[in-house]
Amino acid sequence: MFRLLIAAIVIGSVGWSSSVEAQGFRGGRGGGPGRGQGPGPDSRQAADMEVFHYLLENHTKIERTVKDLPNGVETLTESDDPEVAAKIQEHVHWMEVRIEKTNPIRRRDPLFNELFRHTDKIKMNVVKTDKGVQVTETSDDPYVAKLLQAHAMVVSKFVEHGFQEAMKNHPVPGKDVAVKTEVIYPAIQGHGGVYQLPEAPQQPRPNTKILIDITAASEPDKLNPAIEKVARYVNIYAGAGKEKVDAEIALVFHGGATLAVLNEAAYQSEFKTDSNPNLELLRDLHHAGVAMFVCGQTLRAKGKSPEDVVVFVDTAVSAFTTSVNLQADGFAYVPLAK
């Protein structure tokens, strides 16, 4: 019988409601989370969360001993309080269901996330006691055995500190746990730098469609900050997550941002500057596959014509119709005032 280490289930499940990726209890052991289903509540989430919170609030009434084994760990988790002991045992029953169906908890925590990836390699012997549960957890895989031992160490901290410790994330043994602070530019060089977070929840999804509505003007001799933000959005999909994913991004310029897309001659004439500071980055976005439109109504109202617009930006009848059309085509609308 396979069950998650009881103390981890009892004490280490804080953050359940925000981190569980409910799989509807589908799939089998070792098969990963139920594929094709997004995050959301399952039929047991509310009840399980209530038990988790009760046990966390009463963590000072829980006693725990841990013994490392050559291939795993042996733990005893008990309470002198009959109600706490009963809650521990209730919790074990439902965690057995989650483990056997590969329905993970605490996916935001790297250690828990990694442990759930290897449930098919864990051998467990669970014995109820008068006050709780004794668990022997082993694995023939040395790496998984180290995971079990690291997990047991973290759970001991949960027992000692309760919510304070359970709110933290915990590293996977043997992996580089240093916080990565290096800014990368996977698609647009020199603009819109991002940090790579391959283990984070809510990763960029393939085939996403985004319509970004840019309306704010900027100082004529400086790059419009909204265009810099668009570069960041492009870089997020190009490499800030676990892997690069394709995304279809479109920009529509209107309002104060309309004249940001003028060609060099028209921009110089309008603002008496040496050049249009937006064009270099706009060109890079174009080369990255970003579609760009400018509102023809606003352009005409400002005394300009489509011939004054840089060649890779299309002049639409209006920003309004562009927004309506693209949203009808499945684009998510993202307003970007500045």
Short mmCIF file of C-alpha atoms in Angstrom, two decimals:
data_model
loop_
_atom_site.label_atom_id
_atom_site.label_comp_id
_atom_site.label_asym_id
_atom_site.label_seq_id
_atom_site.Cartn_x
_atom_site.Cartn_y
_atom_site.Cartn_z
CA MET A 1 0.00 0.00 0.00
CA PHE A 2 1.30 3.37 -0.96
CA ARG A 3 0.77 6.46 1.16
CA LEU A 4 2.58 9.73 1.51
CA LEU A 5 4.70 10.20 4.59
CA ILE A 6 2.06 11.06 7.17
CA ALA A 7 3.72 14.03 8.79
CA ALA A 8 4.24 15.68 5.41
CA ILE A 9 0.59 15.18 4.64
CA VAL A 10 -0.53 16.46 8.00
CA ILE A 11 1.80 19.37 8.55
CA GLY A 12 3.19 20.09 5.12
CA SER A 13 -0.01 20.66 3.19
CA VAL A 14 -0.42 24.37 3.91
CA GLY A 15 -1.07 26.25 0.71
CA TRP A 16 -3.26 23.41 -0.59
CA SER A 17 -5.96 25.69 -1.97
CA SER A 18 -3.49 27.76 -3.98
CA SER A 19 -1.07 25.07 -5.07
CA VAL A 20 -2.98 21.87 -5.69
CA GLU A 21 -3.54 21.11 -9.32
CA ALA A 22 -6.69 19.08 -9.08
CA GLN A 23 -6.66 16.14 -11.42
CA GLY A 24 -10.16 14.89 -10.81
CA PHE A 25 -8.60 11.70 -9.38
CA ARG A 26 -7.67 10.47 -12.82
CA GLY A 27 -4.52 8.72 -13.96
CA GLY A 28 -2.46 6.10 -12.16
CA ARG A 29 0.60 5.91 -9.99
CA GLY A 30 3.71 7.24 -11.64
CA GLY A 31 1.70 8.58 -14.58
CA GLY A 32 1.99 12.20 -13.53
CA PRO A 33 -0.91 14.49 -12.83
CA GLY A 34 -4.06 13.89 -14.79
CA ARG A 35 -3.13 15.31 -18.15
CA GLY A 36 -5.32 17.79 -19.91
CA GLN A 37 -6.87 19.22 -16.78
CA GLY A 38 -6.16 22.69 -15.44
CA PRO A 39 -5.78 23.81 -11.85
CA GLY A 40 -8.96 24.02 -9.81
CA PRO A 41 -10.80 22.47 -6.88
CA ASP A 42 -11.61 18.75 -6.74
CA SER A 43 -14.41 17.04 -4.84
CA ARG A 44 -12.32 16.56 -1.68
CA GLN A 45 -10.40 19.82 -1.60
CA ALA A 46 -12.59 21.75 0.85
CA ALA A 47 -12.83 18.89 3.34
CA ASP A 48 -9.14 18.06 3.12
CA MET A 49 -8.15 21.69 3.54
CA GLU A 50 -10.25 21.92 6.68
CA VAL A 51 -8.37 18.98 8.19
CA PHE A 52 -5.01 20.42 7.11
CA HIS A 53 -5.71 23.72 8.77
CA TYR A 54 -6.90 22.07 11.94
CA LEU A 55 -3.70 20.04 12.20
CA LEU A 56 -1.50 23.02 11.43
CA GLU A 57 -3.22 25.06 14.10
CA ASN A 58 -2.61 22.23 16.56
CA HIS A 59 0.94 21.39 15.50
CA THR A 60 2.23 21.88 19.06
CA LYS A 61 0.13 18.87 20.07
CA ILE A 62 1.89 16.63 17.55
CA GLU A 63 5.00 14.65 18.46
CA ARG A 64 7.31 13.26 15.82
CA THR A 65 10.39 11.06 15.69
CA VAL A 66 12.45 10.31 12.59
CA LYS A 67 15.01 7.59 11.90
CA ASP A 68 17.00 7.61 8.67
CA LEU A 69 17.40 4.22 6.99
CA PRO A 70 19.97 3.26 4.33
CA ASN A 71 17.21 3.35 1.72
CA GLY A 72 14.68 5.75 3.21
CA VAL A 73 13.15 6.83 6.50
CA GLU A 74 11.04 5.64 9.41
CA THR A 75 8.76 8.08 11.21
CA LEU A 76 6.32 8.08 14.08
CA THR A 77 3.74 10.89 14.21
CA GLU A 78 1.36 10.94 17.19
CA SER A 79 -0.66 13.14 19.53
CA ASP A 80 -1.86 12.72 23.09
CA ASP A 81 -4.98 14.63 22.06
CA PRO A 82 -7.54 12.04 20.83
CA GLU A 83 -9.14 14.52 18.42
CA VAL A 84 -5.80 15.40 16.82
CA ALA A 85 -4.90 11.72 16.56
CA ALA A 86 -8.24 11.03 14.86
CA LYS A 87 -7.69 13.87 12.41
CA ILE A 88 -4.26 12.45 11.54
CA GLN A 89 -5.81 9.10 10.70
CA GLU A 90 -8.65 10.66 8.73
CA HIS A 91 -6.14 12.63 6.74
CA VAL A 92 -4.10 9.51 5.93
CA HIS A 93 -7.10 7.82 4.35
CA TRP A 94 -7.72 10.61 1.87
CA MET A 95 -4.03 11.16 1.16
CA GLU A 96 -3.83 7.49 0.18
CA VAL A 97 -6.42 8.25 -2.50
CA ARG A 98 -4.44 11.27 -3.71
CA ILE A 99 -1.16 9.35 -3.87
CA GLU A 100 -2.61 6.33 -5.61
CA LYS A 101 -4.29 8.59 -8.19
CA THR A 102 -1.25 10.88 -8.49
CA ASN A 103 -3.18 13.93 -7.38
CA PRO A 104 -0.37 16.07 -5.90
CA ILE A 105 -0.33 18.65 -3.13
CA ARG A 106 1.97 21.65 -2.62
CA ARG A 107 3.02 21.77 -6.24
CA ARG A 108 4.55 25.20 -5.59
CA ASP A 109 7.12 23.59 -3.26
CA PRO A 110 10.01 22.10 -5.32
CA LEU A 111 10.65 19.27 -2.85
CA PHE A 112 7.01 18.15 -2.70
CA ASN A 113 6.67 18.52 -6.46
CA GLU A 114 9.70 16.33 -7.06
CA LEU A 115 8.57 13.71 -4.56
CA PHE A 116 5.23 13.32 -6.31
CA ARG A 117 7.05 12.66 -9.58
CA HIS A 118 8.42 9.44 -8.11
CA THR A 119 5.50 7.90 -6.23
CA ASP A 120 5.88 4.70 -8.25
CA LYS A 121 9.33 4.16 -6.69
CA ILE A 122 8.24 4.52 -3.06
CA LYS A 123 7.53 1.51 -0.85
CA MET A 124 5.59 2.30 2.29
CA ASN A 125 4.41 0.43 5.32
CA VAL A 126 1.81 2.29 7.36
CA VAL A 127 0.76 1.12 10.82
CA LYS A 128 -1.90 2.88 12.88
CA THR A 129 -1.10 3.41 16.53
CA ASP A 130 -3.38 4.42 19.40
CA LYS A 131 -2.14 7.99 18.99
CA GLY A 132 -1.34 8.33 15.30
CA VAL A 133 0.62 6.57 12.59
CA GLN A 134 4.00 4.90 12.12
CA VAL A 135 5.39 4.98 8.58
CA THR A 136 8.34 3.25 6.98
CA GLU A 137 9.15 4.73 3.58
CA THR A 138 11.85 3.25 1.37
CA SER A 139 12.97 3.17 -2.23
CA ASP A 140 15.36 1.06 -4.29
CA ASP A 141 16.28 4.26 -6.13
CA PRO A 142 19.03 6.08 -4.17
CA TYR A 143 17.82 9.46 -5.45
CA VAL A 144 14.28 8.85 -4.26
CA ALA A 145 15.61 7.64 -0.91
CA LYS A 146 17.39 10.98 -0.54
CA LEU A 147 14.16 12.75 -1.41
CA LEU A 148 12.38 10.87 1.37
CA GLN A 149 15.05 11.80 3.90
CA ALA A 150 15.08 15.45 2.86
CA HIS A 151 11.32 15.47 3.03
CA ALA A 152 11.36 14.02 6.54
CA MET A 153 13.77 16.74 7.66
CA VAL A 154 11.51 19.46 6.30
CA VAL A 155 8.44 17.94 7.91
CA SER A 156 10.21 17.98 11.27
CA LYS A 157 10.57 21.72 10.78
CA PHE A 158 6.86 21.93 10.01
CA VAL A 159 6.07 20.17 13.26
CA GLU A 160 8.31 22.57 15.15
CA HIS A 161 7.24 25.83 13.51
CA GLY A 162 3.79 25.16 12.04
CA PHE A 163 2.47 27.70 9.55
CA GLN A 164 5.67 29.74 9.68
CA GLU A 165 7.70 26.92 8.12
CA ALA A 166 4.91 25.55 5.94
CA MET A 167 4.68 28.85 4.07
CA LYS A 168 8.23 28.33 2.75
CA ASN A 169 9.43 26.45 -0.32
CA HIS A 170 12.10 23.79 0.09
CA PRO A 171 14.91 22.78 -2.28
CA VAL A 172 15.38 19.42 -3.96
CA PRO A 173 18.54 17.69 -2.69
CA GLY A 174 21.35 17.57 -5.20
CA LYS A 175 20.02 20.44 -7.29
CA ASP A 176 21.37 23.95 -7.48
CA VAL A 177 19.18 25.82 -5.02
CA ALA A 178 20.69 29.25 -5.50
CA VAL A 179 18.18 31.90 -6.46
CA LYS A 180 18.69 32.73 -10.11
CA THR A 181 18.94 36.47 -10.51
CA GLU A 182 20.39 36.59 -14.02
CA VAL A 183 18.26 38.54 -16.46
CA ILE A 184 17.92 36.88 -19.87
CA TYR A 185 16.75 38.13 -23.25
CA PRO A 186 15.59 35.02 -25.13
CA ALA A 187 13.91 36.79 -28.07
CA ILE A 188 14.36 40.57 -27.88
CA GLN A 189 17.95 41.45 -27.08
CA GLY A 190 18.58 44.37 -24.74
CA HIS A 191 14.92 45.01 -23.93
CA GLY A 192 12.32 43.38 -21.70
CA GLY A 193 14.68 41.22 -19.66
CA VAL A 194 13.09 38.35 -17.73
CA TYR A 195 14.01 35.81 -15.04
CA GLN A 196 13.68 32.12 -15.82
CA LEU A 197 11.28 30.23 -13.52
CA PRO A 198 10.97 26.68 -14.90
CA GLU A 199 9.34 25.26 -11.75
CA ALA A 200 6.74 27.99 -11.26
CA PRO A 201 3.02 27.27 -11.56
CA GLN A 202 1.00 28.91 -14.34
CA GLN A 203 3.60 28.45 -17.06
CA PRO A 204 3.16 30.18 -20.43
CA ARG A 205 0.79 28.08 -22.55
CA PRO A 206 1.41 27.21 -26.20
CA ASN A 207 -0.75 28.83 -28.87
CA THR A 208 -1.76 31.73 -26.64
CA LYS A 209 -3.18 34.77 -28.46
CA ILE A 210 -2.69 38.22 -26.91
CA LEU A 211 -3.95 41.63 -28.01
CA ILE A 212 -2.07 44.47 -26.32
CA ASP A 213 -3.79 47.86 -26.42
CA ILE A 214 -1.27 50.71 -26.19
CA THR A 215 -2.71 54.18 -25.57
CA ALA A 216 -0.22 56.30 -23.60
CA ALA A 217 2.13 58.85 -25.11
CA SER A 218 5.72 59.31 -23.95
CA GLU A 219 8.36 61.99 -24.18
CA PRO A 220 9.18 62.41 -27.90
CA ASP A 221 12.91 61.76 -27.47
CA LYS A 222 12.49 58.62 -25.31
CA LEU A 223 11.33 55.07 -25.91
CA ASN A 224 7.67 54.56 -25.04
CA PRO A 225 7.69 52.44 -21.82
CA ALA A 226 4.71 50.42 -23.05
CA ILE A 227 6.75 49.12 -25.99
CA GLU A 228 9.46 48.02 -23.54
CA LYS A 229 6.81 46.07 -21.65
CA VAL A 230 5.75 44.34 -24.84
CA ALA A 231 9.34 43.17 -25.30
CA ARG A 232 9.12 41.63 -21.84
CA TYR A 233 5.92 39.82 -22.74
CA VAL A 234 7.58 38.39 -25.85
CA ASN A 235 10.59 37.27 -23.81
CA ILE A 236 8.36 35.62 -21.22
CA TYR A 237 6.90 33.30 -23.84
CA ALA A 238 10.29 32.81 -25.48
CA GLY A 239 12.12 31.55 -22.42
CA ALA A 240 11.02 32.68 -18.96
CA GLY A 241 9.23 29.42 -18.24
CA LYS A 242 10.12 25.75 -18.38
CA GLU A 243 10.32 25.82 -22.16
CA LYS A 244 9.80 28.16 -25.09
CA VAL A 245 6.20 28.24 -26.31
CA ASP A 246 4.62 29.81 -29.35
CA ALA A 247 2.38 32.80 -28.77
CA GLU A 248 0.58 35.07 -31.22
CA ILE A 249 0.91 38.69 -30.09
CA ALA A 250 -0.70 41.72 -31.70
CA LEU A 251 -0.36 45.39 -30.78
CA VAL A 252 -2.80 48.19 -31.49
CA PHE A 253 -1.69 51.82 -31.10
CA HIS A 254 -4.19 54.62 -30.57
CA GLY A 255 -4.80 57.66 -28.39
CA GLY A 256 -1.59 59.27 -27.22
CA ALA A 257 0.50 56.35 -28.51
CA THR A 258 -0.58 56.77 -32.14
CA LEU A 259 2.39 58.80 -33.34
CA ALA A 260 4.94 56.37 -31.83
CA VAL A 261 4.74 54.37 -35.08
CA LEU A 262 5.56 57.20 -37.49
CA ASN A 263 8.47 56.66 -39.85
CA GLU A 264 11.66 58.61 -39.31
CA ALA A 265 10.84 61.53 -41.60
CA ALA A 266 7.30 62.02 -40.31
CA TYR A 267 8.42 61.71 -36.68
CA GLN A 268 11.27 64.18 -37.09
CA SER A 269 8.92 66.64 -38.74
CA GLU A 270 6.31 66.29 -36.00
CA PHE A 271 8.56 66.39 -32.93
CA LYS A 272 11.76 68.08 -34.18
CA THR A 273 13.89 65.19 -32.94
CA ASP A 274 16.87 63.47 -34.54
CA SER A 275 14.98 60.18 -34.88
CA ASN A 276 12.04 58.12 -33.67
CA PRO A 277 13.35 56.37 -30.51
CA ASN A 278 10.69 53.66 -30.80
CA LEU A 279 11.55 52.31 -34.23
CA GLU A 280 14.49 50.07 -33.37
CA LEU A 281 12.53 48.10 -30.77
CA LEU A 282 9.39 48.07 -32.91
CA ARG A 283 11.46 46.56 -35.72
CA ASP A 284 12.79 43.89 -33.36
CA LEU A 285 9.23 43.07 -32.29
CA HIS A 286 8.22 42.82 -35.93
CA HIS A 287 11.07 40.40 -36.62
CA ALA A 288 9.93 38.35 -33.60
CA GLY A 289 6.53 37.91 -35.23
CA VAL A 290 4.50 40.56 -33.41
CA ALA A 291 1.69 42.02 -35.54
CA MET A 292 1.16 45.78 -35.20
CA PHE A 293 -1.75 48.04 -36.05
CA VAL A 294 -2.40 51.76 -35.65
CA CYS A 295 -5.81 53.39 -35.41
CA GLY A 296 -6.58 55.07 -38.73
CA GLN A 297 -9.19 57.34 -37.17
CA THR A 298 -6.77 58.78 -34.60
CA LEU A 299 -3.98 58.98 -37.17
CA ARG A 300 -6.14 61.12 -39.49
CA ALA A 301 -7.39 63.24 -36.58
CA LYS A 302 -3.76 64.06 -35.76
CA GLY A 303 -3.11 65.22 -39.33
CA LYS A 304 -1.18 62.15 -40.48
CA SER A 305 -1.77 59.55 -43.19
CA PRO A 306 -0.94 55.83 -43.60
CA GLU A 307 2.06 56.89 -45.73
CA ASP A 308 3.56 58.50 -42.58
CA VAL A 309 3.53 55.16 -40.73
CA VAL A 310 6.54 52.83 -40.68
CA VAL A 311 6.10 50.08 -43.26
CA PHE A 312 5.76 47.11 -40.86
CA VAL A 313 2.81 48.66 -38.95
CA ASP A 314 -0.59 48.33 -40.64
CA THR A 315 -3.11 51.17 -40.52
CA ALA A 316 -6.48 49.78 -39.41
CA VAL A 317 -9.86 51.46 -39.91
CA SER A 318 -9.90 51.98 -36.14
CA ALA A 319 -8.51 50.61 -32.91
CA PHE A 320 -12.07 49.78 -31.93
CA THR A 321 -12.70 47.46 -34.89
CA THR A 322 -9.27 45.88 -34.52
CA SER A 323 -9.92 45.08 -30.88
CA VAL A 324 -13.36 43.65 -31.61
CA ASN A 325 -12.13 41.53 -34.51
CA LEU A 326 -9.11 40.09 -32.72
CA GLN A 327 -11.03 39.28 -29.56
CA ALA A 328 -13.58 37.48 -31.73
CA ASP A 329 -10.64 35.49 -33.09
CA GLY A 330 -9.69 34.36 -29.59
CA PHE A 331 -7.15 36.99 -28.55
CA ALA A 332 -6.97 37.85 -24.84
CA TYR A 333 -7.25 41.63 -24.34
CA VAL A 334 -4.45 43.30 -22.35
CA PRO A 335 -4.72 47.11 -21.92
CA LEU A 336 -1.37 48.83 -21.52
CA ALA A 337 -1.78 52.50 -20.72
CA LYS A 338 1.88 53.11 -19.85
#
